[in-house]
Tab-separated table of C-alpha atoms and ligand atoms in Angstrom:
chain	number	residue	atom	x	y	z
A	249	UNK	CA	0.726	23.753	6.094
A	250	UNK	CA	2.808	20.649	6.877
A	251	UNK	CA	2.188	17.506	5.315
A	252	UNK	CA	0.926	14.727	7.922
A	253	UNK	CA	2.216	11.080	7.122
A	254	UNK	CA	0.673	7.958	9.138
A	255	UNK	CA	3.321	5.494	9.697
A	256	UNK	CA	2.553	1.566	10.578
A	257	UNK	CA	5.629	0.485	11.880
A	258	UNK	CA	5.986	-3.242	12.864
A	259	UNK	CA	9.269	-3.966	14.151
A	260	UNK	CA	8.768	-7.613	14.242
A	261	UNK	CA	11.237	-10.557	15.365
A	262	UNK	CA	14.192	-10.688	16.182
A	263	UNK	CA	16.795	-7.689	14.921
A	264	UNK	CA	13.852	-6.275	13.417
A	265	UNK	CA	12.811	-4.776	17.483
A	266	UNK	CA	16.559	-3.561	17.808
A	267	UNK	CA	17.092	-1.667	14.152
A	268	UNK	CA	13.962	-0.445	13.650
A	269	UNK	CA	13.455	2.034	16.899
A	270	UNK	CA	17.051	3.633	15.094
A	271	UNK	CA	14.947	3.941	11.751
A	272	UNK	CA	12.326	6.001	13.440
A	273	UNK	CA	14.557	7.993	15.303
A	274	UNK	CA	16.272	8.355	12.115
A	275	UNK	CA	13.014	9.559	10.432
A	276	UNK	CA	11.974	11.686	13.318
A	277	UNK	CA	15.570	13.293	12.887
A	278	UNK	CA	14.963	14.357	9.435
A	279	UNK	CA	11.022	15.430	9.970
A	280	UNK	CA	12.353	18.192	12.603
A	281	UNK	CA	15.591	19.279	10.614
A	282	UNK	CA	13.458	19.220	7.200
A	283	UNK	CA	10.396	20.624	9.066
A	284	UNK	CA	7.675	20.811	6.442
A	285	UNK	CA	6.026	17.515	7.335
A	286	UNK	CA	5.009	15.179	10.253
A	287	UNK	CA	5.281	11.593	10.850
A	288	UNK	CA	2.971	9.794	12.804
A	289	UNK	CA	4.812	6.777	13.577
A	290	UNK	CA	2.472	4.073	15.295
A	291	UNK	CA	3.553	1.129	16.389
A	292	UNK	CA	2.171	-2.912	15.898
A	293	UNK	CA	3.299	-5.197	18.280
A	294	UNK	CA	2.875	-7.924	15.175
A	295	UNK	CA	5.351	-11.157	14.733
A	296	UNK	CA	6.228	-14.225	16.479
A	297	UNK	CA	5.758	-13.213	20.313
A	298	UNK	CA	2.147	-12.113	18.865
A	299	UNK	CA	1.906	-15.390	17.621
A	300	UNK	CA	2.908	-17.411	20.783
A	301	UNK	CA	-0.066	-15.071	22.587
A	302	UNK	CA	-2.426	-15.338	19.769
A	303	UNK	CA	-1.780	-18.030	17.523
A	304	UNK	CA	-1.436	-15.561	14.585
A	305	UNK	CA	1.447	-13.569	13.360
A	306	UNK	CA	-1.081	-10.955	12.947
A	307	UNK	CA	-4.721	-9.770	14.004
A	308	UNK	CA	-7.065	-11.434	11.449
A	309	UNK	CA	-8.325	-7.529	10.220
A	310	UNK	CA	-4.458	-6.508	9.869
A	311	UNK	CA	-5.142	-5.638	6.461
A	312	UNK	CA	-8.133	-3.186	7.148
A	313	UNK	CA	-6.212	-1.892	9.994
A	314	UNK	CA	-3.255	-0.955	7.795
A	315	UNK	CA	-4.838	-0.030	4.807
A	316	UNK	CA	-5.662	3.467	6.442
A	317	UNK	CA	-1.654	4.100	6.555
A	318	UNK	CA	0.489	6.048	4.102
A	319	UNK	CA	3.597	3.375	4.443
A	320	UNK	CA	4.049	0.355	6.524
A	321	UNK	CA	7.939	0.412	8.354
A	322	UNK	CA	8.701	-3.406	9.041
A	323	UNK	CA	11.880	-5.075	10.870
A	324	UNK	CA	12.170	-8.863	9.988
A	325	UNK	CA	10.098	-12.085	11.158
A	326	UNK	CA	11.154	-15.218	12.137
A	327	UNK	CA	11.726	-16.652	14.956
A	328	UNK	CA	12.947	-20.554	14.380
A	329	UNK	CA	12.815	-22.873	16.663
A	330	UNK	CA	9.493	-21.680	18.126
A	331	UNK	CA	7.411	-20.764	15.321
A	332	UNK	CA	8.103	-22.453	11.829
A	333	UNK	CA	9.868	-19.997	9.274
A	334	UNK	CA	6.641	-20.760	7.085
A	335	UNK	CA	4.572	-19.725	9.371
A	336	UNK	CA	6.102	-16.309	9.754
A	337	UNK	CA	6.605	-15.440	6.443
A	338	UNK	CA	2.820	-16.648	5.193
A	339	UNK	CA	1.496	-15.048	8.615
A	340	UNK	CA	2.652	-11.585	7.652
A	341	UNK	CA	4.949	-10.657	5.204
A	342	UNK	CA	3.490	-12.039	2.158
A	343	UNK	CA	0.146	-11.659	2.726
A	344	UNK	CA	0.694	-8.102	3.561
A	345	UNK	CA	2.570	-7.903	-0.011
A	346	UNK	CA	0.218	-9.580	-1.853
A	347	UNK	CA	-3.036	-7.937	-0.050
A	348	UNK	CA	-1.749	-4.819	-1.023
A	349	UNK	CA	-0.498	-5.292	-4.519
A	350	UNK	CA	2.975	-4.438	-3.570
A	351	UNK	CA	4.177	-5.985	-7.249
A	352	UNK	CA	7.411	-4.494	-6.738
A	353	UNK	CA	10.062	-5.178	-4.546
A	354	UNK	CA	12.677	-2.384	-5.398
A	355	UNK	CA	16.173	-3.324	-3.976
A	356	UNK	CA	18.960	-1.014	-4.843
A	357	UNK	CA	22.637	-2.779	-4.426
A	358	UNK	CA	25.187	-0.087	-4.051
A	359	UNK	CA	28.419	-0.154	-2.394
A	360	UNK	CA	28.479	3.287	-0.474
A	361	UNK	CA	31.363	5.467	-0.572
A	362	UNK	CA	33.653	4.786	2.067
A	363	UNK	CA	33.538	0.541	2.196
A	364	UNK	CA	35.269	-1.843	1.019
A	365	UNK	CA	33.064	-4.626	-0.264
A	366	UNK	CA	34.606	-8.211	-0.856
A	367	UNK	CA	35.299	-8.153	-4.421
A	368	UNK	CA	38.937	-7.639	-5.708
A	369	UNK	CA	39.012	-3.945	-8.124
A	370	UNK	CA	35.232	-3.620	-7.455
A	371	UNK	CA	34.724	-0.082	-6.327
A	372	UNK	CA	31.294	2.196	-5.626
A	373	UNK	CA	31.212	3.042	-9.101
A	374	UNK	CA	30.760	-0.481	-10.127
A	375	UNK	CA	28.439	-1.666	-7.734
A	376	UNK	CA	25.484	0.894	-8.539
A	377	UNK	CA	22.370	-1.035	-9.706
A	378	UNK	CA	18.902	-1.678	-8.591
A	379	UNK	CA	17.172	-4.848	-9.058
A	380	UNK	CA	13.193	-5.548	-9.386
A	381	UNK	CA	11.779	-8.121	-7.599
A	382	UNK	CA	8.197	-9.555	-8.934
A	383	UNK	CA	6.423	-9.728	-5.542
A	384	UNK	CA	2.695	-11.029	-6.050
A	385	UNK	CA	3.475	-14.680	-7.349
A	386	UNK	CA	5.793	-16.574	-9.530
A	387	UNK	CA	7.559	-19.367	-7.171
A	388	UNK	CA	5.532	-17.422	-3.831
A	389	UNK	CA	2.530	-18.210	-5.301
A	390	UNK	CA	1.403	-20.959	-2.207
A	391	UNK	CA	-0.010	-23.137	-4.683
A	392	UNK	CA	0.226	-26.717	-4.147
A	393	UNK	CA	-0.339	-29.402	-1.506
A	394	UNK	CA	1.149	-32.376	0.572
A	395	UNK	CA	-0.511	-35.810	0.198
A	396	UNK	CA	0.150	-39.588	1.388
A	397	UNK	CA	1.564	-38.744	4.729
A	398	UNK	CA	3.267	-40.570	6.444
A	399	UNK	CA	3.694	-43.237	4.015
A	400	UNK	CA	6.660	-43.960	1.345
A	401	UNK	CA	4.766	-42.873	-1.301
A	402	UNK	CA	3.857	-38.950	0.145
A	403	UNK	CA	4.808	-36.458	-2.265
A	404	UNK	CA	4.649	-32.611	-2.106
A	405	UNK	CA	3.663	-30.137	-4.964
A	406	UNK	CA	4.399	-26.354	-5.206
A	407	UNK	CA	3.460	-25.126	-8.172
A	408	UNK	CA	4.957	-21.830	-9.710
A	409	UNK	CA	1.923	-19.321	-10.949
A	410	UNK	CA	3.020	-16.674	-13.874
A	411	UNK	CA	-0.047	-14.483	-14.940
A	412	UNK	CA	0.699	-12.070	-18.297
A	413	UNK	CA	-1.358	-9.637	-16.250
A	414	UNK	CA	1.939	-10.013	-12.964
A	415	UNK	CA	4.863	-10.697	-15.248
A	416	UNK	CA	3.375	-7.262	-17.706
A	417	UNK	CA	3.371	-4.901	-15.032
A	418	UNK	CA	6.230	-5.780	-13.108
A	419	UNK	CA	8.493	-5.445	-16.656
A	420	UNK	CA	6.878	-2.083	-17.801
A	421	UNK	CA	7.538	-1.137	-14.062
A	422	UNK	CA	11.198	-1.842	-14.957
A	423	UNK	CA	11.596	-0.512	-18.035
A	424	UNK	CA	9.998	2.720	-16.696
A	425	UNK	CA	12.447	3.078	-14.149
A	426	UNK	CA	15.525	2.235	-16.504
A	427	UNK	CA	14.201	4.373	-18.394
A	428	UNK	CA	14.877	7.107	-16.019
A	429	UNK	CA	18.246	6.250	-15.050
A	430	UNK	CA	22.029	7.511	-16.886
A	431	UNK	CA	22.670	3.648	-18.456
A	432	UNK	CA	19.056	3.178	-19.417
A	433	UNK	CA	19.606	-0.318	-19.454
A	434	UNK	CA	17.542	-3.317	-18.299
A	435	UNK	CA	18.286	-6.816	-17.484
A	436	UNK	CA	15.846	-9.821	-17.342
A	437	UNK	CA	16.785	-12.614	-15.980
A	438	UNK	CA	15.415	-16.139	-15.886
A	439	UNK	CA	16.044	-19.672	-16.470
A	440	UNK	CA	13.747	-20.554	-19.485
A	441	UNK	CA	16.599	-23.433	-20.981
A	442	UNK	CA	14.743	-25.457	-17.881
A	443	UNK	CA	11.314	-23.599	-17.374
A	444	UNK	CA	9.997	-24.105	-20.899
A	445	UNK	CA	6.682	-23.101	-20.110
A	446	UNK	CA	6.462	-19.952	-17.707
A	447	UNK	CA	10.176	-18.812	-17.904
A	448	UNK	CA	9.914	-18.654	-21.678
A	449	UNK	CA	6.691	-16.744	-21.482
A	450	UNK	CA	8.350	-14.211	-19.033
A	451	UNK	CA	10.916	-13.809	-22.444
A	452	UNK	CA	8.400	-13.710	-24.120
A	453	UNK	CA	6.305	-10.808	-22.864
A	454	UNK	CA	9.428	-8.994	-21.846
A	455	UNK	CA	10.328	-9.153	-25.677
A	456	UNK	CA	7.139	-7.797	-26.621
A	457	UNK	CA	7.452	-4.846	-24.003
A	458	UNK	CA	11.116	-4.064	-24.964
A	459	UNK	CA	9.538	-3.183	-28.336
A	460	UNK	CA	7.896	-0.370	-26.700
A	461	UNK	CA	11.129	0.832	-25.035
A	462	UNK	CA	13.718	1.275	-27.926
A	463	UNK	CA	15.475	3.850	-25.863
A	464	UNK	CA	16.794	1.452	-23.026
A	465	UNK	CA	19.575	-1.660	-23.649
A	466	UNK	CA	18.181	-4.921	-23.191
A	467	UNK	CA	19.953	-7.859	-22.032
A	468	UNK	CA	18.227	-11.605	-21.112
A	469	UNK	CA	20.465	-13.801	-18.805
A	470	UNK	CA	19.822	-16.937	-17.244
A	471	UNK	CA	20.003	-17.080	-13.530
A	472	UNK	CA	23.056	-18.853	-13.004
A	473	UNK	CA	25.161	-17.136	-14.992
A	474	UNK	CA	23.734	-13.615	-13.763
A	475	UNK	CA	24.950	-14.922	-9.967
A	476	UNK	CA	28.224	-14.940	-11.806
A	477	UNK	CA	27.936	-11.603	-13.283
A	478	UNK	CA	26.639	-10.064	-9.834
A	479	UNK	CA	30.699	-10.998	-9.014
A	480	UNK	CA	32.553	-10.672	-12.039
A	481	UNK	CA	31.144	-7.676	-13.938
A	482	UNK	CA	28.556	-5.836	-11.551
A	483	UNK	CA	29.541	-2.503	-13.295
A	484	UNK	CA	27.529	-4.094	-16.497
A	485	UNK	CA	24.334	-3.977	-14.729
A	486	UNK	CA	21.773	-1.242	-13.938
A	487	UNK	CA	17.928	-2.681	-13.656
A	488	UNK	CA	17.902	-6.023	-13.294
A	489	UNK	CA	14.205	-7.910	-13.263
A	490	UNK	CA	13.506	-11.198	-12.100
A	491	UNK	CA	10.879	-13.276	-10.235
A	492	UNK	CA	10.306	-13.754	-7.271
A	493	UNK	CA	12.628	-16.323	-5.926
A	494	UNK	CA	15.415	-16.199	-8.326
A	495	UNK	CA	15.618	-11.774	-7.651
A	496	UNK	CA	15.027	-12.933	-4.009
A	497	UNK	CA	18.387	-15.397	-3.870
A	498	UNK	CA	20.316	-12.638	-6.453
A	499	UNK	CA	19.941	-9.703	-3.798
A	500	UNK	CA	20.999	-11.392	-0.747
A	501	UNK	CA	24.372	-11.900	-2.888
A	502	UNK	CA	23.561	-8.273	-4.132
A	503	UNK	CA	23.883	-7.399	-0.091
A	504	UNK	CA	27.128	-9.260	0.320
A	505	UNK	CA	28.982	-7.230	-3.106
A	506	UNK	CA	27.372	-3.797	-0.823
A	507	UNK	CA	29.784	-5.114	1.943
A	508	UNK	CA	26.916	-6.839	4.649
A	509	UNK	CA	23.124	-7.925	4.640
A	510	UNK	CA	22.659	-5.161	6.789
A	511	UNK	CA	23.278	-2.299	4.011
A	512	UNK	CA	20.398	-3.808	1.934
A	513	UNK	CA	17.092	-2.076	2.335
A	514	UNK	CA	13.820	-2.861	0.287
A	515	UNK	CA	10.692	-1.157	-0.965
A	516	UNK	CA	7.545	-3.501	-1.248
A	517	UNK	CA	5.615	-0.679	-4.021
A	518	UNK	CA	2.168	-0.482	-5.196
A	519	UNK	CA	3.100	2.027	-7.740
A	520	UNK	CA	-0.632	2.945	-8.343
A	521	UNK	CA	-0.565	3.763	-4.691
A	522	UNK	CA	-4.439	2.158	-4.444
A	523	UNK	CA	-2.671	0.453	-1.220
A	524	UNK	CA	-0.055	1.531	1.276
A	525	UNK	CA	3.589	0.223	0.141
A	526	UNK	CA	6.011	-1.477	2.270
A	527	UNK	CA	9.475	-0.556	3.553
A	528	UNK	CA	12.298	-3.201	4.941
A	529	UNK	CA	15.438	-4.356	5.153
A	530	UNK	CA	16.018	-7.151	3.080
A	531	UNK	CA	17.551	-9.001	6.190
A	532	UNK	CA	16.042	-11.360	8.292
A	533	UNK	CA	15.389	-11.632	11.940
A	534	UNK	CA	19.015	-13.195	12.449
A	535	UNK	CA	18.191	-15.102	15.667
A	536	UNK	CA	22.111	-15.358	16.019
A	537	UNK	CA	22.857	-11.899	16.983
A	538	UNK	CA	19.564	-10.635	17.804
A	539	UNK	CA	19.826	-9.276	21.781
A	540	UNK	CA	23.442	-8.361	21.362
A	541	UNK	CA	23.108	-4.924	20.555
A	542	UNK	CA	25.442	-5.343	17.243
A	543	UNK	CA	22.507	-5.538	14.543
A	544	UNK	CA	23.342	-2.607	11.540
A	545	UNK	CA	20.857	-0.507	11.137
A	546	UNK	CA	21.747	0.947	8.382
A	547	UNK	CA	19.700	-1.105	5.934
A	548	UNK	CA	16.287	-0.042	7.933
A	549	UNK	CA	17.576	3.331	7.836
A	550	UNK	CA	18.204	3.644	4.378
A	551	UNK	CA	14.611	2.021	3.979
A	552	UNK	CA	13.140	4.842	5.569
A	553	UNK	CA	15.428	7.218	2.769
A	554	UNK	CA	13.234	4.733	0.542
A	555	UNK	CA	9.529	5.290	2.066
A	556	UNK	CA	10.794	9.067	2.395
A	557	UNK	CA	11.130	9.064	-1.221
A	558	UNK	CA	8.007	7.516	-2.061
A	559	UNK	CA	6.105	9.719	-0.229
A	560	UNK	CA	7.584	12.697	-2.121
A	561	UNK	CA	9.470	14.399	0.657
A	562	UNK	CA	13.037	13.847	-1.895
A	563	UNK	CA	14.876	16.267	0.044
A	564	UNK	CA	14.515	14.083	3.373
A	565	UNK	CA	15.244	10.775	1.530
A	566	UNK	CA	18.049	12.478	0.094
A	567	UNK	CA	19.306	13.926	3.639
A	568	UNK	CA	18.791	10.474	5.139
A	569	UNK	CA	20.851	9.048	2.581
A	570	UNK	CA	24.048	12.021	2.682
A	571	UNK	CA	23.454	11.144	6.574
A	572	UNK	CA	23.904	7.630	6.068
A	573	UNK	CA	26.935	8.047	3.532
A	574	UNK	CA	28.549	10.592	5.969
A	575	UNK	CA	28.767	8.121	8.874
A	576	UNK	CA	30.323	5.324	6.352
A	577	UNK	CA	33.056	7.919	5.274
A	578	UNK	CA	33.684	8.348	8.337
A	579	UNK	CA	34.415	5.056	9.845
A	580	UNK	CA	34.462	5.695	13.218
A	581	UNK	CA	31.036	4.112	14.061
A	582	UNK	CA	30.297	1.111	12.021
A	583	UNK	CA	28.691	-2.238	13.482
A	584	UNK	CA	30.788	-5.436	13.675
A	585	UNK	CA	29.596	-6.769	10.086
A	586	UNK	CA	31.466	-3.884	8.529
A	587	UNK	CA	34.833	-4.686	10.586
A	588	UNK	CA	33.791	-1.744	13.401
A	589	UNK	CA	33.111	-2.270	16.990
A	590	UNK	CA	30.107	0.253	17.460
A	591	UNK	CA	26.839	-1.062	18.490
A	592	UNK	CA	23.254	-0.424	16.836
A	593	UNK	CA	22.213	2.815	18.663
A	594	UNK	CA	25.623	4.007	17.970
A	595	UNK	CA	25.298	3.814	14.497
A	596	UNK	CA	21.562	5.132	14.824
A	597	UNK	CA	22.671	8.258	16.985
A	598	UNK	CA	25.646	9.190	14.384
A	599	UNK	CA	23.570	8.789	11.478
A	600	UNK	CA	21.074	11.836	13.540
A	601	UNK	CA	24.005	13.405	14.763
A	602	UNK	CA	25.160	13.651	10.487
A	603	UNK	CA	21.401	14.646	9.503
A	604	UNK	CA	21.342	17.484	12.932
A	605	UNK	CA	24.656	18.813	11.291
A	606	UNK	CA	23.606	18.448	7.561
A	607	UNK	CA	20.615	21.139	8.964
A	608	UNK	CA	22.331	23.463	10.979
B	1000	GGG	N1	12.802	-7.807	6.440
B	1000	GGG	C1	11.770	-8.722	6.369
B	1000	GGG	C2	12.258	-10.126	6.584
B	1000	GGG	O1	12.186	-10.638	7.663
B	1000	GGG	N2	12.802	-10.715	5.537
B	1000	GGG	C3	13.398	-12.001	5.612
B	1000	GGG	C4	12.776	-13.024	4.745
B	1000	GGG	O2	12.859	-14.206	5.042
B	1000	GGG	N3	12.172	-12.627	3.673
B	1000	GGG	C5	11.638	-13.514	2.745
B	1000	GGG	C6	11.377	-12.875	1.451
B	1000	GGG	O3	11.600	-11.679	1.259
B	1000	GGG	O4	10.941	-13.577	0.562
């Protein structure tokens, strides 16, 4: 009997309502060329616009309306200029990862076959690596508070939360999953020269964890000098952990080494699967194209190869993913931000066109 998957998908703001219909027509590609399984794709008209209407990003049950779902598929929010980027991000994104436990945000960084990325003698088979992303807390944990406004003395606290219980689970996540991969190898970074207290606890516990893992290379870096590293020697790297923020800043460079933003996708996990887990492209909204028609969609799409994955159905993620690859060898139909002319349903329609082909 085929499997049945239900689907949330939010497209959101901005970019996120052009490259997400090409991720589900993507995923409803592979569901009839695979055909053991069934997606039931259903659709939240969540994000700014919603917001305008409503004056919430989301309804205020979102979370018991999702939590029935297999996967969430989200676009991007934001929408600046009429609804604060704070707003947007608090209103829905976060509190959709940290309702559901979604402790890891999984972001692979691979130059595909086919591109050239920006850095000089820097190939595919250097830029292969996957970085972990603590997503519950750390620097996002909204703790803190504005006083004195108004005034010349009004000050502004945001205080950075690190609970063993977060920082434990997010490292044995990694470790796990270096674990399984060729170079074994795992990275933590922080910055724990300045953060005395919770940076050098996050060494601290990932020390104590590594003990457990003899069979995978450690390395600690600081931040800084990783951001270096992502440029210099990205073929040294293979898991790389972090928190929140500092993983957050490291993979939008990790997108520009893959070539464009819009080859970046996300996974938002709760690997205990008690909640649904998340799927995205690590891109925003990007109110400066969004309308044009010239958004890549690839990112979303290879999201999808992502959720596809995590759902078990490895063949399809791994069909998605050839289809996806195929289309970038090619190099006939690429977007603008990878030096092509093609618009966003082009690149949707010959990434099904390569799946179609990949099953006949
Ligand atoms: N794809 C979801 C999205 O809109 N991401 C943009 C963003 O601002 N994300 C913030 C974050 O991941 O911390």
């Amino acid at each position: 009997m085929a499997k049945e998957y239900r689907i949330a998908v939010i497209p959101g703001d901005g970019i996120g309502k052009e490259v997400v219909p090409e991720g589900c027509k993507v995923l409803k590609a592979i569901e009839q060329v695979v055909g053991d399984f069934h997606l039931h794709l259903e659709e939240h008209p969540w994000g700014s616009e919603y917001y305008l209407k409503h004056g919430r990003m989301m309804p205020r049950d979102a979370l018991k309306i999702l939590e029935d779902y297999d996967t969430i598929y989200l676009g991007a929010v934001g929408m600046p200029g009429m609804v604060p980027d704070h707003v947007t991000l608090w209103g829905l994104l976060l509190p959709i990862r940290k309702g559901f436990e979604q402790y890891v945000n999984l972001r692979p960084i691979r130059l595909l076959p086919g591109l050239v990325g920006p850095l000089r003698n820097k190939g595919p088979e250097d830029i292969d690596f996957v970085c972990v992303r603590e997503n519950t807390e750390g620097e996002y944990s909204g703790v803190g508070g504005r006083v004195h406004g108004g005034t010349p003395y009004e000050v502004a606290l945001q205080t950075s939360v690190f609970t063993r219980h977060a920082v434990e689970r997010v490292i044995r996540f990694s470790f796990e999953l270096a674990r399984k991969r060729s170079k074994k190898k795992l990275t933590s970074v922080t910055k724990s020269n300045a953060f005395q207290y919770s940076m050098v606890f996050w060494d601290e516990i990932f020390s104590e964890l590594a003990a457990e893992y003899p069979d995978v290379q450690t390395q600690k870096w600081h931040v800084d000098a990783m951001a270096a590293r992502f440029i210099t020697h990205p073929e040294t790297l293979d898991v790389v952990v972090a928190s929140n923020l500092f993983a957050d800043i490291l993979t939008d460079l990790g997108g520009a080494i893959q070539g464009s933003l819009g080859m970046s996708p996300g996974g938002n996990l709760n690997p205990e699967r008690r909640w649904p887990s998340m799927f995205e492209p690590i891109h925003g909204s990007a109110p400066d194209i969004a309308g044009k028609g010239i958004a890549n969609p690839t990112a979303t799409i290879w999201a999808g190869s992502l959720m596809l994955e995590f759902l078990g159905e490895e063949r399809a993620a791994q069909m998605v993913m050839e289809g996806i690859i195929s289309t970038v060898m090619e190099g006939k139909v690429l977007t603008p931000d990878l030096g092509g002319s093609a618009g966003t349903v082009e690149v949707g329609e010959a990434i099904c066109n390569q799946i179609y082909d990949l099953g006949s």
